mmCIF file of C-alpha atoms in Angstrom:
data_model
loop_
_atom_site.group_PDB
_atom_site.id
_atom_site.type_symbol
_atom_site.label_atom_id
_atom_site.label_comp_id
_atom_site.label_asym_id
_atom_site.label_seq_id
_atom_site.Cartn_x
_atom_site.Cartn_y
_atom_site.Cartn_z
ATOM 1 C CA MET A 1441 27.723 154.434 -101.490
ATOM 2 C CA ALA A 1442 26.164 157.107 -103.651
ATOM 3 C CA GLU A 1443 25.899 156.049 -107.262
ATOM 4 C CA GLY A 1444 28.398 157.629 -109.611
ATOM 5 C CA ARG A 1445 30.532 158.994 -106.778
ATOM 6 C CA GLN A 1446 33.047 156.219 -106.202
ATOM 7 C CA VAL A 1447 36.607 157.197 -106.999
ATOM 8 C CA ASN A 1448 39.470 154.741 -106.825
ATOM 9 C CA CYS A 1449 42.525 156.739 -105.784
ATOM 10 C CA GLY A 1450 44.061 154.346 -103.293
ATOM 11 C CA PRO A 1451 47.115 152.129 -103.430
ATOM 12 C CA VAL A 1452 47.155 148.595 -104.773
ATOM 13 C CA PHE A 1453 48.193 145.725 -102.504
ATOM 14 C CA GLN A 1454 50.095 143.362 -104.779
ATOM 15 C CA ASN A 1455 49.531 139.708 -103.810
ATOM 16 C CA TYR A 1456 48.932 140.869 -100.249
ATOM 17 C CA GLY A 1457 52.621 140.370 -99.628
ATOM 18 C CA THR A 1458 54.246 143.790 -99.749
ATOM 19 C CA VAL A 1459 51.884 146.637 -98.971
ATOM 20 C CA VAL A 1460 52.513 149.745 -101.055
ATOM 21 C CA GLN A 1461 51.589 153.036 -99.431
ATOM 22 C CA VAL A 1462 51.043 156.334 -101.233
ATOM 23 C CA PRO A 1463 53.432 158.808 -99.535
ATOM 24 C CA VAL A 1464 51.989 162.151 -98.503
ATOM 25 C CA PRO A 1465 54.421 164.729 -97.068
ATOM 26 C CA SER A 1466 53.569 166.177 -93.680
ATOM 27 C CA THR A 1467 52.788 169.850 -93.209
ATOM 28 C CA VAL A 1468 55.844 171.799 -92.044
ATOM 29 C CA GLY A 1469 56.196 175.257 -90.543
ATOM 30 C CA PRO A 1470 53.665 177.670 -89.022
ATOM 31 C CA LEU A 1471 50.875 177.186 -91.567
ATOM 32 C CA THR A 1472 47.994 176.828 -89.100
ATOM 33 C CA PRO A 1473 46.495 180.321 -89.619
ATOM 34 C CA PHE A 1474 46.825 179.933 -93.375
ATOM 35 C CA LEU A 1475 45.113 176.532 -93.519
ATOM 36 C CA ALA A 1476 42.463 177.673 -91.053
ATOM 37 C CA GLY A 1477 41.344 180.183 -93.676
ATOM 38 C CA MET A 1478 40.718 177.523 -96.314
ATOM 39 C CA GLY A 1479 37.100 177.080 -97.261
ATOM 40 C CA SER A 1480 35.202 173.897 -96.488
ATOM 41 C CA LEU A 1481 34.130 171.385 -99.111
ATOM 42 C CA PRO A 1482 30.830 169.441 -99.037
ATOM 43 C CA GLY A 1483 31.280 166.386 -96.858
ATOM 44 C CA TYR A 1484 34.477 167.734 -95.287
ATOM 45 C CA GLU A 1485 33.096 170.571 -93.190
ATOM 46 C CA GLY A 1486 34.904 171.242 -89.950
ATOM 47 C CA ILE A 1487 38.024 169.185 -90.625
ATOM 48 C CA GLY A 1488 41.077 170.099 -88.575
ATOM 49 C CA ILE A 1489 44.625 171.018 -89.446
ATOM 50 C CA GLN A 1490 46.868 169.078 -87.109
ATOM 51 C CA ASP A 1491 46.761 165.277 -86.969
ATOM 52 C CA GLN A 1492 45.522 165.277 -83.398
ATOM 53 C CA ALA A 1493 42.584 167.523 -84.406
ATOM 54 C CA ARG A 1494 41.485 165.631 -87.473
ATOM 55 C CA LYS A 1495 37.822 164.944 -88.080
ATOM 56 C CA HIS A 1496 36.492 161.382 -87.946
ATOM 57 C CA PHE A 1497 33.609 160.562 -90.251
ATOM 58 C CA PRO A 1498 30.658 158.452 -89.056
ATOM 59 C CA LEU A 1499 29.747 155.353 -90.990
ATOM 60 C CA PRO A 1500 26.998 155.831 -93.627
ATOM 61 C CA PRO A 1501 23.832 153.794 -92.912
ATOM 62 C CA ASN A 1502 24.326 151.653 -96.013
ATOM 63 C CA LEU A 1503 27.697 150.417 -94.691
ATOM 64 C CA VAL A 1504 26.478 149.423 -91.230
ATOM 65 C CA PRO A 1505 26.620 145.580 -91.162
ATOM 66 C CA ILE A 1506 23.436 143.647 -90.538
ATOM 67 C CA GLN A 1507 23.585 140.880 -87.973
ATOM 68 C CA GLY A 1508 22.619 137.474 -89.263
ATOM 69 C CA ASP A 1509 19.885 135.488 -87.563
ATOM 70 C CA GLN A 1510 21.746 132.179 -87.715
ATOM 71 C CA PRO A 1511 23.245 131.229 -84.322
ATOM 72 C CA CYS A 1512 26.716 129.751 -84.059
ATOM 73 C CA LEU A 1513 26.422 126.024 -84.723
ATOM 74 C CA GLN A 1514 26.286 124.001 -81.548
ATOM 75 C CA GLN A 1515 29.218 121.647 -81.134
ATOM 76 C CA THR A 1516 29.031 118.643 -78.823
ATOM 77 C CA ASP A 1517 32.212 116.682 -79.538
ATOM 78 C CA TRP A 1518 34.761 118.708 -77.527
ATOM 79 C CA LYS A 1519 38.047 116.805 -77.375
ATOM 80 C CA ILE A 1520 39.886 117.812 -74.206
ATOM 81 C CA PRO A 1521 43.555 116.690 -74.190
ATOM 82 C CA ALA A 1522 45.536 116.030 -70.997
ATOM 83 C CA ILE A 1523 49.183 115.763 -69.991
ATOM 84 C CA SER A 1524 50.798 112.483 -68.926
ATOM 85 C CA GLU A 1525 52.886 111.964 -65.784
ATOM 86 C CA ASP A 1526 56.017 111.429 -67.872
ATOM 87 C CA ASP A 1527 55.452 114.719 -69.727
ATOM 88 C CA ALA A 1528 54.879 116.546 -66.443
ATOM 89 C CA LYS A 1529 58.138 115.196 -65.014
ATOM 90 C CA GLU A 1530 60.110 115.987 -68.170
ATOM 91 C CA ALA A 1531 58.785 119.562 -68.149
ATOM 92 C CA PHE A 1532 59.961 119.945 -64.541
ATOM 93 C CA VAL A 1533 63.442 118.676 -65.393
ATOM 94 C CA GLN A 1534 63.706 121.094 -68.311
ATOM 95 C CA TYR A 1535 62.549 123.913 -66.047
ATOM 96 C CA ALA A 1536 65.207 123.180 -63.437
ATOM 97 C CA SER A 1537 67.885 122.871 -66.129
ATOM 98 C CA SER A 1538 67.039 126.347 -67.446
ATOM 99 C CA LYS A 1539 67.756 127.955 -64.054
ATOM 100 C CA CYS A 1540 71.425 128.495 -63.275
ATOM 101 C CA CYS A 1541 70.792 128.488 -59.507
ATOM 102 C CA TYR A 1542 68.510 125.440 -59.417
ATOM 103 C CA SER A 1543 69.665 121.954 -58.694
ATOM 104 C CA LYS A 1544 68.093 119.317 -60.944
ATOM 105 C CA ALA A 1545 67.970 116.826 -58.070
ATOM 106 C CA PRO A 1546 64.391 117.580 -56.911
ATOM 107 C CA ALA A 1547 63.055 117.312 -60.465
ATOM 108 C CA ILE A 1548 64.852 114.011 -61.088
ATOM 109 C CA GLU A 1549 64.449 112.367 -57.688
ATOM 110 C CA MET A 1550 60.929 113.536 -56.810
ATOM 111 C CA SER A 1551 58.091 111.135 -56.029
ATOM 112 C CA LEU A 1552 54.936 112.226 -57.828
ATOM 113 C CA GLN A 1553 51.938 112.140 -55.498
ATOM 114 C CA ASP A 1554 49.101 113.646 -57.537
ATOM 115 C CA LEU A 1555 48.443 115.094 -60.992
ATOM 116 C CA GLN A 1556 45.345 117.248 -61.549
ATOM 117 C CA THR A 1557 44.354 118.579 -64.962
ATOM 118 C CA PHE A 1558 42.079 121.603 -65.215
ATOM 119 C CA ASN A 1559 39.959 122.698 -68.159
ATOM 120 C CA THR A 1560 41.125 126.276 -68.637
ATOM 121 C CA TYR A 1561 39.791 128.052 -71.714
ATOM 122 C CA ARG A 1562 40.735 131.232 -73.521
ATOM 123 C CA TYR A 1563 38.065 132.943 -75.614
ATOM 124 C CA ARG A 1564 39.178 135.523 -78.181
ATOM 125 C CA LEU A 1565 37.110 137.792 -80.441
ATOM 126 C CA GLU A 1566 38.756 139.789 -83.214
ATOM 127 C CA THR A 1567 36.846 142.511 -85.042
ATOM 128 C CA PHE A 1568 38.640 143.938 -88.072
ATOM 129 C CA THR A 1569 37.443 147.501 -88.625
ATOM 130 C CA GLU A 1570 38.031 150.453 -90.922
ATOM 131 C CA SER A 1571 37.778 154.118 -89.924
ATOM 132 C CA ARG A 1572 38.239 157.315 -91.921
ATOM 133 C CA SER A 1573 39.289 160.826 -90.954
ATOM 134 C CA ALA A 1574 40.741 163.878 -92.711
ATOM 135 C CA VAL A 1575 42.913 166.962 -92.176
ATOM 136 C CA TRP A 1576 44.111 169.882 -94.286
ATOM 137 C CA LYS A 1577 47.682 169.461 -95.490
ATOM 138 C CA ALA A 1578 50.201 171.540 -97.433
ATOM 139 C CA GLU A 1579 53.377 170.695 -99.324
ATOM 140 C CA PRO A 1580 55.735 172.581 -101.653
ATOM 141 C CA TYR A 1581 54.302 172.955 -105.138
ATOM 142 C CA ASN A 1582 56.783 171.638 -107.696
ATOM 143 C CA GLY A 1583 54.698 172.261 -110.781
ATOM 144 C CA GLY A 1584 52.461 169.917 -112.714
ATOM 145 C CA VAL A 1585 48.732 169.359 -112.984
ATOM 146 C CA VAL A 1586 46.681 170.458 -109.976
ATOM 147 C CA ASP A 1587 43.712 168.194 -109.228
ATOM 148 C CA SER A 1588 41.334 171.013 -108.257
ATOM 149 C CA PHE A 1589 37.538 171.283 -108.163
ATOM 150 C CA LEU A 1590 37.705 172.057 -111.901
ATOM 151 C CA HIS A 1591 38.339 168.342 -112.476
ATOM 152 C CA GLY A 1592 35.201 167.213 -110.708
ATOM 153 C CA VAL A 1593 33.369 167.048 -107.428
ATOM 154 C CA ALA A 1594 35.376 165.760 -104.478
ATOM 155 C CA PRO A 1595 34.164 162.271 -103.454
ATOM 156 C CA LEU A 1596 32.731 161.891 -99.971
ATOM 157 C CA PRO A 1597 35.054 160.300 -97.400
ATOM 158 C CA TRP A 1598 33.466 156.852 -97.586
ATOM 159 C CA ASP A 1599 33.174 157.000 -101.385
ATOM 160 C CA VAL A 1600 36.943 156.874 -101.896
ATOM 161 C CA VAL A 1601 37.667 153.271 -102.869
ATOM 162 C CA THR A 1602 40.898 151.526 -101.932
ATOM 163 C CA SER A 1603 42.080 147.940 -101.574
ATOM 164 C CA VAL A 1604 41.750 146.304 -98.174
ATOM 165 C CA PRO A 1605 45.016 144.962 -96.697
ATOM 166 C CA PRO A 1606 45.291 141.462 -95.191
ATOM 167 C CA MET A 1607 42.604 140.823 -92.596
ATOM 168 C CA PHE A 1608 43.183 141.104 -88.845
ATOM 169 C CA LYS A 1609 46.333 143.239 -89.146
ATOM 170 C CA ASP A 1610 46.658 146.922 -88.235
ATOM 171 C CA TYR A 1611 47.513 149.245 -91.096
ATOM 172 C CA THR A 1612 47.153 152.935 -92.027
ATOM 173 C CA ILE A 1613 47.344 154.787 -95.350
ATOM 174 C CA LYS A 1614 47.081 158.487 -96.168
ATOM 175 C CA LEU A 1615 45.656 159.727 -99.474
ATOM 176 C CA LYS A 1616 45.061 163.014 -101.229
ATOM 177 C CA VAL A 1617 41.322 163.358 -101.716
ATOM 178 C CA PRO A 1618 40.667 163.832 -105.456
ATOM 179 C CA HIS A 1619 39.620 167.309 -106.642
ATOM 180 C CA THR A 1620 40.530 169.075 -103.381
ATOM 181 C CA SER A 1621 43.946 170.468 -104.354
ATOM 182 C CA ALA A 1622 44.779 174.127 -104.921
ATOM 183 C CA VAL A 1623 47.951 176.175 -105.395
ATOM 184 C CA LYS A 1624 48.395 179.072 -102.976
ATOM 185 C CA ALA A 1625 51.082 181.648 -102.378
ATOM 186 C CA CYS A 1626 53.291 180.644 -99.467
ATOM 187 C CA PRO A 1627 52.306 182.875 -96.517
ATOM 188 C CA THR A 1628 55.623 182.310 -94.746
ATOM 189 C CA CYS A 1629 57.902 183.853 -97.385
ATOM 190 C CA GLY A 1630 55.401 185.853 -99.462
ATOM 191 C CA THR A 1631 56.188 183.820 -102.621
ATOM 192 C CA CYS A 1632 59.892 184.815 -102.692
ATOM 193 C CA GLY A 1633 61.043 181.407 -101.461
ATOM 194 C CA ARG A 1634 63.386 182.783 -98.805
ATOM 195 C CA CYS A 1635 63.008 183.927 -95.198
ATOM 196 C CA PRO A 1636 65.211 186.049 -92.921
ATOM 197 C CA CYS A 1637 67.869 184.014 -91.177
ATOM 198 C CA GLN A 1638 66.871 183.521 -87.552
ATOM 199 C CA LYS A 1639 70.494 183.282 -86.427
ATOM 200 C CA CYS A 1640 71.681 186.668 -87.696
ATOM 201 C CA LYS A 1641 68.203 188.262 -87.950
ATOM 202 C CA GLY A 1642 68.837 188.993 -91.607
ATOM 203 C CA GLY A 1643 72.040 190.942 -90.995
ATOM 204 C CA SER A 1644 74.333 188.298 -92.541
ATOM 205 C CA LYS A 1645 76.772 188.711 -89.620
ATOM 206 C CA GLN A 1646 77.058 187.087 -86.220
ATOM 207 C CA GLN A 1647 79.304 187.532 -83.191
ATOM 208 C CA CYS A 1648 82.834 186.289 -83.781
ATOM 209 C CA TRP A 1649 83.303 183.061 -81.898
ATOM 210 C CA ALA A 1650 87.088 183.477 -81.608
ATOM 211 C CA CYS A 1651 87.012 186.739 -79.618
ATOM 212 C CA ASN A 1652 83.408 186.641 -78.373
ATOM 213 C CA GLY A 1653 82.689 189.889 -80.241
ATOM 214 C CA LYS A 1654 85.469 191.933 -78.592
ATOM 215 C CA GLY A 1655 87.613 192.375 -81.683
ATOM 216 C CA TYR A 1656 90.760 191.487 -79.792
ATOM 217 C CA ARG A 1657 92.230 188.524 -78.014
ATOM 218 C CA ILE A 1658 94.889 187.968 -75.326
ATOM 219 C CA ASN A 1659 97.441 190.813 -74.885
ATOM 220 C CA ASP A 1660 95.116 193.140 -76.794
ATOM 221 C CA GLU A 1661 96.058 191.554 -80.090
ATOM 222 C CA THR A 1662 93.615 192.156 -82.905
ATOM 223 C CA CYS A 1663 91.472 189.090 -83.556
ATOM 224 C CA SER A 1664 92.733 187.477 -86.712
ATOM 225 C CA ARG A 1665 89.394 185.830 -87.298
ATOM 226 C CA CYS A 1666 87.288 188.965 -87.581
ATOM 227 C CA THR A 1667 90.161 191.476 -88.112
ATOM 228 C CA GLY A 1668 88.948 193.506 -85.176
ATOM 229 C CA THR A 1669 85.332 193.957 -86.202
ATOM 230 C CA GLY A 1670 83.960 191.567 -83.590
ATOM 231 C CA THR A 1671 81.646 190.010 -86.161
ATOM 232 C CA ASP A 1672 81.961 187.143 -88.582
ATOM 233 C CA MET A 1673 79.958 185.804 -91.485
ATOM 234 C CA CYS A 1674 76.830 183.971 -90.392
ATOM 235 C CA LYS A 1675 77.384 180.283 -90.954
ATOM 236 C CA ASP A 1676 73.696 179.426 -90.965
ATOM 237 C CA CYS A 1677 72.926 181.480 -94.068
ATOM 238 C CA SER A 1678 76.491 181.721 -95.494
ATOM 239 C CA GLY A 1679 76.347 185.503 -95.126
ATOM 240 C CA MET A 1680 73.251 185.900 -97.316
ATOM 241 C CA GLY A 1681 70.956 187.050 -94.513
ATOM 242 C CA THR A 1682 68.172 184.758 -95.778
ATOM 243 C CA LYS A 1683 67.521 181.043 -95.892
ATOM 244 C CA GLU A 1684 65.330 178.765 -97.930
ATOM 245 C CA CYS A 1685 61.707 178.917 -96.763
ATOM 246 C CA PRO A 1686 61.053 175.838 -94.622
ATOM 247 C CA ASP A 1687 57.433 175.571 -95.786
ATOM 248 C CA CYS A 1688 57.634 175.873 -99.565
ATOM 249 C CA LYS A 1689 61.287 174.721 -99.844
ATOM 250 C CA GLY A 1690 62.139 177.770 -101.914
ATOM 251 C CA ARG A 1691 59.310 177.304 -104.391
ATOM 252 C CA GLY A 1692 57.223 180.256 -103.240
ATOM 253 C CA GLN A 1693 53.991 178.309 -103.692
ATOM 254 C CA LEU A 1694 52.173 175.594 -101.769
ATOM 255 C CA LEU A 1695 49.913 172.773 -102.854
ATOM 256 C CA VAL A 1696 47.126 172.520 -100.289
ATOM 257 C CA PHE A 1697 44.752 169.572 -100.190
ATOM 258 C CA ILE A 1698 42.604 167.409 -97.967
ATOM 259 C CA GLU A 1699 44.368 164.311 -96.689
ATOM 260 C CA LEU A 1700 42.223 161.253 -96.014
ATOM 261 C CA ILE A 1701 43.514 158.891 -93.338
ATOM 262 C CA ILE A 1702 42.200 155.322 -93.575
ATOM 263 C CA GLU A 1703 42.953 153.097 -90.593
ATOM 264 C CA TRP A 1704 42.403 149.375 -90.400
ATOM 265 C CA LYS A 1705 42.567 148.012 -86.883
ATOM 266 C CA ASN A 1706 42.203 144.559 -85.374
ATOM 267 C CA ASN A 1707 40.218 145.069 -82.169
ATOM 268 C CA ILE A 1708 40.657 142.185 -79.727
ATOM 269 C CA SER A 1709 38.722 141.071 -76.682
ATOM 270 C CA LYS A 1710 39.735 137.989 -74.748
ATOM 271 C CA HIS A 1711 38.719 136.171 -71.617
ATOM 272 C CA VAL A 1712 40.515 133.384 -69.751
ATOM 273 C CA SER A 1713 38.631 131.184 -67.315
ATOM 274 C CA ASP A 1714 40.247 131.104 -63.886
ATOM 275 C CA PRO A 1715 40.321 127.692 -62.132
ATOM 276 C CA ASN A 1716 41.000 129.468 -58.798
ATOM 277 C CA ILE A 1717 43.810 127.133 -57.739
ATOM 278 C CA GLY A 1718 46.465 129.735 -56.986
ATOM 279 C CA PHE A 1719 47.952 129.890 -60.474
ATOM 280 C CA PRO A 1720 48.667 133.451 -61.802
ATOM 281 C CA THR A 1721 46.520 133.538 -64.952
ATOM 282 C CA LYS A 1722 48.539 136.417 -66.432
ATOM 283 C CA LEU A 1723 51.133 133.774 -67.351
ATOM 284 C CA PHE A 1724 48.684 132.429 -69.941
ATOM 285 C CA ASP A 1725 49.595 135.416 -72.142
ATOM 286 C CA GLU A 1726 53.002 133.808 -72.711
ATOM 287 C CA VAL A 1727 51.754 130.514 -74.133
ATOM 288 C CA ASN A 1728 49.591 129.004 -76.844
ATOM 289 C CA GLY A 1729 46.692 126.651 -76.378
ATOM 290 C CA VAL A 1730 44.944 123.862 -78.252
ATOM 291 C CA LYS A 1731 42.397 125.402 -80.626
ATOM 292 C CA LEU A 1732 39.023 123.783 -80.002
ATOM 293 C CA PHE A 1733 36.798 126.072 -82.018
ATOM 294 C CA GLU A 1734 37.056 128.792 -84.682
ATOM 295 C CA ASP A 1735 34.317 130.817 -86.363
ATOM 296 C CA GLU A 1736 35.086 133.502 -88.956
ATOM 297 C CA GLN A 1737 32.542 135.480 -90.967
ATOM 298 C CA LEU A 1738 31.331 139.027 -91.584
ATOM 299 C CA MET A 1739 29.452 139.136 -88.278
ATOM 300 C CA VAL A 1740 29.761 136.261 -85.835
ATOM 301 C CA THR A 1741 27.119 135.243 -83.300
ATOM 302 C CA PRO A 1742 27.710 134.146 -79.697
ATOM 303 C CA VAL A 1743 28.948 130.600 -79.085
ATOM 304 C CA LEU A 1744 26.366 128.062 -77.965
ATOM 305 C CA GLY A 1745 26.691 124.586 -76.509
ATOM 306 C CA PHE A 1746 30.160 124.970 -74.990
ATOM 307 C CA PRO A 1747 30.648 123.013 -71.738
ATOM 308 C CA ASP A 1748 31.930 126.089 -69.854
ATOM 309 C CA HIS A 1749 29.095 128.592 -69.309
ATOM 310 C CA VAL A 1750 31.600 131.312 -68.370
ATOM 311 C CA ILE A 1751 33.096 131.136 -71.858
ATOM 312 C CA MET A 1752 29.656 131.287 -73.479
ATOM 313 C CA LYS A 1753 28.880 134.412 -71.463
ATOM 314 C CA ALA A 1754 32.239 135.916 -72.439
ATOM 315 C CA SER A 1755 31.396 135.268 -76.098
ATOM 316 C CA ARG A 1756 27.984 136.881 -75.773
ATOM 317 C CA ASP A 1757 29.375 139.934 -73.963
ATOM 318 C CA ALA A 1758 32.231 140.377 -76.452
ATOM 319 C CA VAL A 1759 30.062 140.041 -79.572
ATOM 320 C CA GLU A 1760 27.456 142.469 -78.257
ATOM 321 C CA GLY A 1761 30.136 144.831 -76.948
ATOM 322 C CA HIS A 1762 32.005 145.029 -80.256
ATOM 323 C CA ARG A 1763 28.795 145.561 -82.201
ATOM 324 C CA PHE A 1764 27.799 148.404 -79.889
ATOM 325 C CA GLN A 1765 31.289 149.923 -79.814
ATOM 326 C CA PHE A 1766 32.149 149.776 -83.517
ATOM 327 C CA GLY A 1767 28.825 149.336 -85.321
ATOM 328 C CA SER A 1768 28.247 153.027 -86.080
ATOM 329 C CA THR A 1769 31.713 154.585 -85.829
ATOM 330 C CA ARG A 1770 33.784 152.106 -87.825
ATOM 331 C CA ARG A 1771 33.132 149.764 -90.683
ATOM 332 C CA ILE A 1772 33.237 146.136 -89.555
ATOM 333 C CA LEU A 1773 34.883 144.117 -92.319
ATOM 334 C CA ARG A 1774 35.323 140.745 -90.646
ATOM 335 C CA GLN A 1775 35.048 139.004 -87.296
ATOM 336 C CA ARG A 1776 36.751 135.914 -85.921
ATOM 337 C CA GLN A 1777 36.242 134.138 -82.630
ATOM 338 C CA THR A 1778 38.233 131.239 -81.233
ATOM 339 C CA ILE A 1779 38.282 129.066 -78.148
ATOM 340 C CA GLU A 1780 41.520 127.502 -76.957
ATOM 341 C CA LEU A 1781 42.121 124.966 -74.258
ATOM 342 C CA ILE A 1782 45.154 126.097 -72.307
ATOM 343 C CA LEU A 1783 46.821 123.136 -70.706
ATOM 344 C CA LEU A 1784 47.057 123.596 -66.935
ATOM 345 C CA SER A 1785 48.050 120.808 -64.595
ATOM 346 C CA LYS A 1786 48.946 120.943 -60.932
ATOM 347 C CA VAL A 1787 51.572 118.436 -59.851
ATOM 348 C CA GLU A 1788 52.041 117.528 -56.197
ATOM 349 C CA TYR A 1789 55.256 115.680 -55.323
ATOM 350 C CA GLU A 1790 57.457 114.675 -52.421
ATOM 351 C CA TRP A 1791 61.216 115.150 -52.093
ATOM 352 C CA HIS A 1792 63.301 114.347 -49.008
ATOM 353 C CA GLY A 1793 60.170 113.890 -46.945
ATOM 354 C CA HIS A 1794 58.625 117.257 -47.784
ATOM 355 C CA SER A 1795 55.604 117.991 -50.004
ATOM 356 C CA HIS A 1796 55.834 120.493 -52.837
ATOM 357 C CA SER A 1797 53.887 121.417 -55.965
ATOM 358 C CA TYR A 1798 54.301 123.061 -59.364
ATOM 359 C CA TYR A 1799 52.194 123.841 -62.433
ATOM 360 C CA VAL A 1800 52.637 122.880 -66.077
ATOM 361 C CA TYR A 1801 50.839 125.141 -68.566
ATOM 362 C CA GLY A 1802 50.492 125.844 -72.293
ATOM 363 C CA ASN A 1803 51.446 123.903 -75.389
ATOM 364 C CA GLU A 1804 55.034 124.881 -74.631
ATOM 365 C CA ARG A 1805 54.886 122.891 -71.363
ATOM 366 C CA LYS A 1806 56.110 125.816 -69.287
ATOM 367 C CA VAL A 1807 56.478 125.381 -65.546
ATOM 368 C CA TYR A 1808 55.558 127.674 -62.688
ATOM 369 C CA ALA A 1809 57.008 126.747 -59.304
ATOM 370 C CA LYS A 1810 56.594 129.314 -56.562
ATOM 371 C CA ASP A 1811 58.954 127.538 -54.158
ATOM 372 C CA TYR A 1812 61.629 125.301 -55.625
ATOM 373 C CA PRO A 1813 63.123 123.076 -52.880
ATOM 374 C CA LYS A 1814 66.823 123.382 -53.749
ATOM 375 C CA THR A 1815 68.467 126.567 -54.963
ATOM 376 C CA CYS A 1816 71.856 128.168 -54.467
ATOM 377 C CA CYS A 1817 73.393 131.629 -54.736
ATOM 378 C CA CYS A 1818 75.573 132.080 -57.802
ATOM 379 C CA THR A 1819 78.340 134.626 -58.064
ATOM 380 C CA ILE A 1820 79.408 135.633 -61.563
ATOM 381 C CA ILE A 1821 83.053 136.705 -61.738
#
């Protein structure tokens, strides 16, 4: 960051428990032409007005992280757990019990023929990044000191200092950029604080609802509501013909400023090895695995020495991909990569002379059985 330019105007995250956000009201009303005429400030040229048109600021060269030259330490003692036959049977019984239309008999009476355990791994890379963007905003001016250019030079987008929230969690804050505020006459009401009522077009009257503007009702009786005039006091403006200006809230003046949006995002890439045994790997998203490896630092390097070459390739592709994708557009604050062993066992069994199979997966010992041998149709009355 440029020396002497850092300005701390952000919120404080107390104990990283409750995150306190500085509230910034959103722009209301048709202020686009007005804000479009605002001049540009150094470092904020070309910023938009609406949130969807905000300008994103590239990362300064001095904030681009430098990759270390130390490779991820090679690990050779990989402890691979397995499930026992008793655990596999118990999981099947619990599975059958959870289904209202399944008989528990096959799970209890089955004869286990074979139990195969597969080494199925899930690699996960998390890259915690920060990005900054800005838009012009306006809010009613309620008096008080205006932090204009007279108080100093506006800090550049990446020179505004704020506390970082807990790592690896998405969060967004919006801040007023110091020394960018100005008080302007409200263009919607012309500083008077009130606008013509859209319901009565400023006439303070509207069609009588009781007689639909006719002045009379059934049997040609004079409408008692409007006494024959066919009009009634406008309810929207209480007969005044004007309403409070929706943009300045009756103040007649607006405080315009540049709003800085700081977004922290946890970007995740993951890869699950597929044993190609007919098990739908999408079910792995529902379960946890046994953590075999974890590496967390500013910039991680690809995993080496893992027994599954597919996982090592996934690590290399993810690390290089995140560095290419976020290295120049967002600030990388931290990276974390993990490898989990997801328990996956295929159980083949026999019941009443027929062969069947099911799968047990995850730490939760969930069961996937495509064809359960004994089900019934339940009718709920």
